[in-house]
Amino acid sequence: MNGYPPVKIKASGLRGGKTKIAGDISSQFLSALLMVAPHAQQPIEIEVIAELNSKPYVDMTLAVMKDFGVEIERDDYSKFVIHPTSFSPLATYAIESDASAASYFFAAPAICGGLVRVENISRQSKQGDIAFLNILQQMGCVINDGNHFIEVAGSPALCGVDVDMRDIPDTAQTLAVMAPFASSPTRIRGIASARLKETDRIRAVCTELARFGVQVDEHEDGMTIYPCDQFTPAIIQTYNDHRMAMAFSLIGLRIDGVKIENPSCVSKTFPDYFEGLDSLR
C-alpha cells in the first residue's frame, strides 16, 4: 500500500460534486474520472489545475464517450461538467490500431532505410500519437497515406529536430533512439511528466543511450541527443518498462551487439512485439 498499487477501494457509488485534479502529471487520472462520472448520483464538476499534459488523450476519451452517447460540457481543458446519464450500448465498435505501438514500426525505416506499411490506421486517427508522423516528415521521411494504411519511407539524410512532445510523450523514446542516426542534434522538450511513468523515462533513456557511446544531455523536461558515428555494443536495461524495450530494440536493427534485458516486459501492451519486429526482415 503506502500510496502505491495494488490498492483496495470500498465504495457505495459516487455522490457527485466538485473536485480539482492536477493536469501536469498525467492525463490518465482525468480520463478515468471522466469515464466514471456519468454513473454519479449528482453532476460532477472537474477543475484542472496546472496546464494539462497529453491533451490528445483526453480528446480521445471524450470522443469515445460521445460515440457511446455521453456528452460532456467543457471549458477548453480547464473545466469539465458531467451530468448523470447512461452509456448507450453499441452492437459493434471499430477499434483503431494503436498509434503508440505503430510508432516503432514507423521509425524502423527512418533508422534502416526502406519502406514500412502499417495497416488499419490513418492520419485521421483520434489518437494523438499519430502526430509522430509529422516529426518523421520534419526529419526527412516520406509519408504515404492510404485509405486504411500508412507507409513510411526512410531518408538517406535524416535531420535532427527540436520538438515539444508534451502532447505525445509516449513516442519520445522512439524519437530518442532515432536521433543518434540523424546528421544534427535532436532536442526533445516538454516531457517532464515522463519522469513519472513506469520509470523515469528521461533519466533511463539518457543512461541507456550513453551505454552505446551516444552523447546526450539530460534536461528537466527532456534531452538533447547528438549524432553518433560509432556505437558500442551494449546490454540495455529496460527498468521493466515496455517502451524502453520496444524503442531500444530499434537500434539493434542497424547496430550489431544490442541485447535487451527482460524483453518480456513488452507483454504489458504488445506481447508479440518482437515477432512483429522480426517480420520486417
Short mmCIF file of C-alpha atoms in Angstrom, two decimals:
data_model
loop_
_atom_site.label_atom_id
_atom_site.label_comp_id
_atom_site.label_asym_id
_atom_site.label_seq_id
_atom_site.Cartn_x
_atom_site.Cartn_y
_atom_site.Cartn_z
CA MET A 1 0.00 0.00 0.00
CA ASN A 2 1.58 3.32 1.12
CA GLY A 3 0.15 5.14 -1.88
CA TYR A 4 1.11 2.54 -4.50
CA PRO A 5 -0.88 -0.20 -6.26
CA PRO A 6 -2.38 -2.56 -5.57
CA VAL A 7 -5.00 -0.71 -3.55
CA LYS A 8 -8.43 -1.70 -2.30
CA ILE A 9 -11.34 0.69 -2.71
CA LYS A 10 -14.56 0.27 -0.75
CA ALA A 11 -17.39 2.34 -2.21
CA SER A 12 -21.17 2.53 -2.50
CA GLY A 13 -21.44 4.65 -5.60
CA LEU A 14 -20.41 8.22 -6.41
CA ARG A 15 -22.33 11.12 -4.86
CA GLY A 16 -21.08 13.73 -7.34
CA GLY A 17 -19.86 17.22 -6.61
CA LYS A 18 -16.81 19.32 -7.40
CA THR A 19 -13.18 18.28 -7.45
CA LYS A 20 -9.80 19.53 -8.64
CA ILE A 21 -7.11 17.49 -10.34
CA ALA A 22 -3.56 18.28 -11.42
CA GLY A 23 -3.13 18.23 -15.18
CA ASP A 24 0.66 18.35 -15.40
CA ILE A 25 1.34 14.85 -14.04
CA SER A 26 -0.77 12.54 -16.19
CA SER A 27 -3.94 12.82 -18.25
CA GLN A 28 -4.87 9.27 -17.23
CA PHE A 29 -6.31 10.40 -13.90
CA LEU A 30 -8.59 12.88 -15.66
CA SER A 31 -9.68 10.32 -18.26
CA ALA A 32 -10.54 7.85 -15.50
CA LEU A 33 -12.70 10.40 -13.70
CA LEU A 34 -14.45 11.41 -16.92
CA MET A 35 -15.37 7.81 -17.71
CA VAL A 36 -16.87 7.01 -14.30
CA ALA A 37 -18.52 10.42 -13.76
CA PRO A 38 -21.75 9.66 -15.73
CA HIS A 39 -22.57 7.00 -13.10
CA ALA A 40 -22.59 9.52 -10.23
CA GLN A 41 -25.80 10.39 -8.40
CA GLN A 42 -25.31 14.13 -8.97
CA PRO A 43 -23.38 16.17 -11.56
CA ILE A 44 -19.59 16.15 -11.27
CA GLU A 45 -17.50 19.24 -11.99
CA ILE A 46 -13.78 18.69 -12.55
CA GLU A 47 -11.40 21.65 -12.48
CA VAL A 48 -7.95 21.05 -13.94
CA ILE A 49 -5.19 22.89 -12.13
CA ALA A 50 -1.85 23.44 -13.89
CA GLU A 51 -1.62 23.06 -17.65
CA LEU A 52 -2.92 19.74 -18.91
CA ASN A 53 -0.32 17.46 -20.49
CA SER A 54 -1.19 14.89 -23.15
CA LYS A 55 -4.30 16.77 -24.29
CA PRO A 56 -4.94 14.43 -27.27
CA TYR A 57 -5.52 11.52 -24.89
CA VAL A 58 -8.31 13.47 -23.17
CA ASP A 59 -9.76 14.41 -26.56
CA MET A 60 -9.80 10.71 -27.44
CA THR A 61 -11.53 9.85 -24.16
CA LEU A 62 -14.23 12.45 -24.82
CA ALA A 63 -14.66 11.30 -28.44
CA VAL A 64 -15.18 7.67 -27.44
CA MET A 65 -17.61 8.67 -24.67
CA LYS A 66 -19.56 10.69 -27.23
CA ASP A 67 -19.69 7.64 -29.51
CA PHE A 68 -21.42 5.85 -26.63
CA GLY A 69 -23.94 8.64 -26.10
CA VAL A 70 -22.33 10.70 -23.33
CA GLU A 71 -21.87 14.43 -23.96
CA ILE A 72 -19.67 16.43 -21.60
CA GLU A 73 -19.73 20.18 -21.01
CA ARG A 74 -16.26 21.69 -21.07
CA ASP A 75 -14.38 24.95 -20.82
CA ASP A 76 -11.45 24.08 -23.08
CA TYR A 77 -9.17 21.90 -20.91
CA SER A 78 -9.73 23.76 -17.64
CA LYS A 79 -13.16 22.55 -16.54
CA PHE A 80 -15.45 19.60 -17.31
CA VAL A 81 -19.05 19.09 -16.17
CA ILE A 82 -20.61 15.64 -16.40
CA HIS A 83 -24.29 15.01 -15.69
CA PRO A 84 -25.66 11.64 -14.56
CA THR A 85 -26.52 9.54 -17.60
CA SER A 86 -26.01 6.10 -19.10
CA PHE A 87 -23.66 4.90 -21.79
CA SER A 88 -25.58 3.63 -24.83
CA PRO A 89 -24.66 0.07 -25.83
CA LEU A 90 -23.44 -0.45 -29.39
CA ALA A 91 -23.65 -3.74 -31.28
CA THR A 92 -20.24 -3.18 -32.86
CA TYR A 93 -17.45 -0.67 -32.36
CA ALA A 94 -14.33 -0.37 -34.52
CA ILE A 95 -11.01 -0.16 -32.66
CA GLU A 96 -8.14 1.56 -34.43
CA SER A 97 -4.62 0.19 -34.50
CA ASP A 98 -2.52 1.50 -31.60
CA ALA A 99 -0.68 4.59 -32.87
CA SER A 100 1.79 4.46 -29.95
CA ALA A 101 2.77 0.89 -30.82
CA ALA A 102 2.85 1.76 -34.52
CA SER A 103 5.48 4.43 -33.85
CA TYR A 104 8.20 1.77 -33.54
CA PHE A 105 7.40 0.44 -37.00
CA PHE A 106 7.15 3.96 -38.43
CA ALA A 107 10.63 4.62 -37.01
CA ALA A 108 12.24 1.47 -38.42
CA PRO A 109 12.72 2.78 -41.99
CA ALA A 110 14.00 6.09 -40.59
CA ILE A 111 16.81 4.12 -38.92
CA CYS A 112 17.40 1.43 -41.55
CA GLY A 113 16.04 2.82 -44.81
CA GLY A 114 13.42 1.06 -46.87
CA LEU A 115 9.65 1.27 -46.50
CA VAL A 116 7.17 0.03 -43.87
CA ARG A 117 3.39 -0.12 -44.21
CA VAL A 118 1.13 -0.23 -41.12
CA GLU A 119 -2.41 -1.39 -41.79
CA ASN A 120 -5.74 -0.33 -40.21
CA ILE A 121 -4.68 3.20 -39.32
CA SER A 122 -4.87 6.64 -40.91
CA ARG A 123 -3.79 10.24 -40.32
CA GLN A 124 -7.43 10.97 -39.35
CA SER A 125 -6.99 8.85 -36.23
CA LYS A 126 -8.38 10.18 -32.95
CA GLN A 127 -5.12 9.18 -31.29
CA GLY A 128 -2.71 11.98 -30.54
CA ASP A 129 0.36 9.84 -31.18
CA ILE A 130 -0.41 9.86 -34.89
CA ALA A 131 1.30 13.28 -34.80
CA PHE A 132 4.61 11.39 -34.50
CA LEU A 133 4.41 11.15 -38.29
CA ASN A 134 4.77 14.93 -38.52
CA ILE A 135 8.11 14.67 -36.72
CA LEU A 136 9.26 11.95 -39.11
CA GLN A 137 8.43 14.25 -42.01
CA GLN A 138 10.44 17.06 -40.42
CA MET A 139 13.38 14.66 -40.21
CA GLY A 140 13.14 13.86 -43.92
CA CYS A 141 11.00 10.72 -44.09
CA VAL A 142 8.31 10.41 -46.76
CA ILE A 143 4.77 9.55 -45.60
CA ASN A 144 2.19 8.00 -47.91
CA ASP A 145 -1.41 7.94 -46.67
CA GLY A 146 -3.73 5.22 -47.94
CA ASN A 147 -7.41 4.64 -47.17
CA HIS A 148 -6.63 2.22 -44.36
CA PHE A 149 -2.85 2.25 -44.08
CA ILE A 150 0.19 4.49 -43.68
CA GLU A 151 3.53 3.94 -45.37
CA VAL A 152 6.79 5.47 -44.16
CA ALA A 153 9.88 5.57 -46.35
CA GLY A 154 13.24 6.34 -44.80
CA SER A 155 15.54 9.17 -45.80
CA PRO A 156 19.23 8.78 -46.67
CA ALA A 157 19.83 12.10 -44.88
CA LEU A 158 17.93 12.08 -41.58
CA CYS A 159 17.90 15.52 -39.94
CA GLY A 160 17.74 16.31 -36.25
CA VAL A 161 14.75 18.25 -34.89
CA ASP A 162 13.78 20.49 -31.99
CA VAL A 163 10.30 19.41 -30.87
CA ASP A 164 7.91 19.85 -27.96
CA MET A 165 6.39 16.42 -27.26
CA ARG A 166 4.23 17.27 -24.24
CA ASP A 167 1.13 16.09 -26.11
CA ILE A 168 2.71 12.84 -27.36
CA PRO A 169 5.15 11.77 -24.60
CA ASP A 170 4.73 8.04 -25.28
CA THR A 171 6.60 8.44 -28.57
CA ALA A 172 9.51 10.40 -27.10
CA GLN A 173 11.57 7.25 -26.54
CA THR A 174 11.00 6.26 -30.17
CA LEU A 175 12.36 9.60 -31.36
CA ALA A 176 15.26 9.35 -28.90
CA VAL A 177 16.58 6.12 -30.44
CA MET A 178 16.29 7.57 -33.95
CA ALA A 179 18.16 10.73 -33.03
CA PRO A 180 21.74 9.35 -32.95
CA PHE A 181 21.37 8.40 -36.63
CA ALA A 182 20.50 11.97 -37.66
CA SER A 183 23.00 14.43 -39.10
CA SER A 184 22.37 17.10 -36.45
CA PRO A 185 21.35 17.17 -32.76
CA THR A 186 17.78 16.49 -31.65
CA ARG A 187 16.20 18.38 -28.72
CA ILE A 188 13.15 16.77 -27.10
CA ARG A 189 11.16 19.19 -24.90
CA GLY A 190 8.06 19.27 -22.75
CA ILE A 191 8.12 15.70 -21.39
CA ALA A 192 8.82 16.32 -17.69
CA SER A 193 5.79 14.13 -16.96
CA ALA A 194 7.71 11.18 -18.47
CA ARG A 195 9.75 11.06 -15.27
CA LEU A 196 6.61 9.71 -13.54
CA LYS A 197 5.81 6.86 -15.92
CA GLU A 198 6.81 3.20 -15.49
CA THR A 199 10.28 4.57 -14.82
CA ASP A 200 11.94 7.98 -15.05
CA ARG A 201 11.97 7.79 -18.82
CA ILE A 202 14.18 10.84 -19.30
CA ARG A 203 16.91 9.54 -17.00
CA ALA A 204 16.53 5.97 -18.32
CA VAL A 205 16.82 6.98 -21.98
CA CYS A 206 19.87 9.15 -21.33
CA THR A 207 21.54 6.36 -19.34
CA GLU A 208 20.93 3.68 -21.96
CA LEU A 209 21.93 5.85 -24.93
CA ALA A 210 25.19 6.57 -23.11
CA ARG A 211 25.88 2.81 -22.97
CA PHE A 212 26.12 2.91 -26.75
CA GLY A 213 28.57 5.79 -26.63
CA VAL A 214 25.96 8.34 -27.67
CA GLN A 215 26.45 11.86 -26.33
CA VAL A 216 23.27 13.04 -24.65
CA ASP A 217 22.42 15.97 -22.37
CA GLU A 218 19.68 15.46 -19.78
CA HIS A 219 17.29 18.35 -19.11
CA GLU A 220 14.47 18.64 -16.60
CA ASP A 221 11.88 18.50 -19.39
CA GLY A 222 13.69 16.26 -21.89
CA MET A 223 17.05 15.72 -23.53
CA THR A 224 19.42 16.71 -26.33
CA ILE A 225 20.84 13.82 -28.36
CA TYR A 226 23.82 14.19 -30.66
CA PRO A 227 24.71 12.27 -33.83
CA CYS A 228 26.80 9.16 -33.28
CA ASP A 229 29.16 7.63 -35.84
CA GLN A 230 30.44 4.71 -33.76
CA PHE A 231 28.22 2.69 -31.43
CA THR A 232 29.50 0.45 -28.65
CA PRO A 233 27.66 -2.91 -28.28
CA ALA A 234 25.55 -2.83 -25.12
CA ILE A 235 23.10 -4.72 -22.92
CA ILE A 236 20.12 -2.40 -22.49
CA GLN A 237 18.33 -2.19 -19.16
CA THR A 238 14.56 -1.88 -19.58
CA TYR A 239 13.63 -0.87 -16.00
CA ASN A 240 10.63 -3.17 -16.55
CA ASP A 241 9.28 -0.51 -18.91
CA HIS A 242 7.71 -1.88 -22.09
CA ARG A 243 8.50 1.26 -24.09
CA MET A 244 12.18 1.13 -23.17
CA ALA A 245 12.38 -2.42 -24.55
CA MET A 246 10.47 -1.66 -27.74
CA ALA A 247 12.26 1.60 -28.50
CA PHE A 248 15.83 0.44 -27.89
CA SER A 249 15.33 -2.75 -29.89
CA LEU A 250 15.16 -0.50 -32.97
CA ILE A 251 18.83 0.36 -32.62
CA GLY A 252 19.52 -3.35 -32.96
CA LEU A 253 18.01 -3.28 -36.45
CA ARG A 254 21.11 -1.40 -37.60
CA ILE A 255 23.81 -1.97 -34.97
CA ASP A 256 25.23 -5.38 -34.01
CA GLY A 257 25.64 -6.41 -30.40
CA VAL A 258 22.40 -5.00 -28.95
CA LYS A 259 20.83 -7.10 -26.19
CA ILE A 260 17.59 -6.23 -24.39
CA GLU A 261 17.31 -7.20 -20.73
CA ASN A 262 13.91 -8.53 -19.62
CA PRO A 263 12.30 -8.36 -23.08
CA SER A 264 9.10 -9.94 -21.72
CA CYS A 265 8.12 -6.58 -20.20
CA VAL A 266 6.59 -5.74 -23.60
CA SER A 267 3.69 -8.03 -22.64
CA LYS A 268 2.05 -5.04 -20.95
CA THR A 269 0.90 -3.63 -24.30
CA PHE A 270 2.40 -5.67 -27.15
CA PRO A 271 3.10 -9.33 -26.23
CA ASP A 272 4.21 -10.33 -29.74
CA TYR A 273 6.20 -7.17 -30.45
CA PHE A 274 9.47 -8.94 -31.21
CA GLU A 275 7.74 -11.33 -33.61
CA GLY A 276 6.31 -8.30 -35.38
CA LEU A 277 9.70 -6.65 -35.49
CA ASP A 278 11.28 -9.81 -36.84
CA SER A 279 8.73 -9.88 -39.66
CA LEU A 280 10.29 -6.69 -41.08
CA ARG A 281 13.25 -8.77 -42.20
#
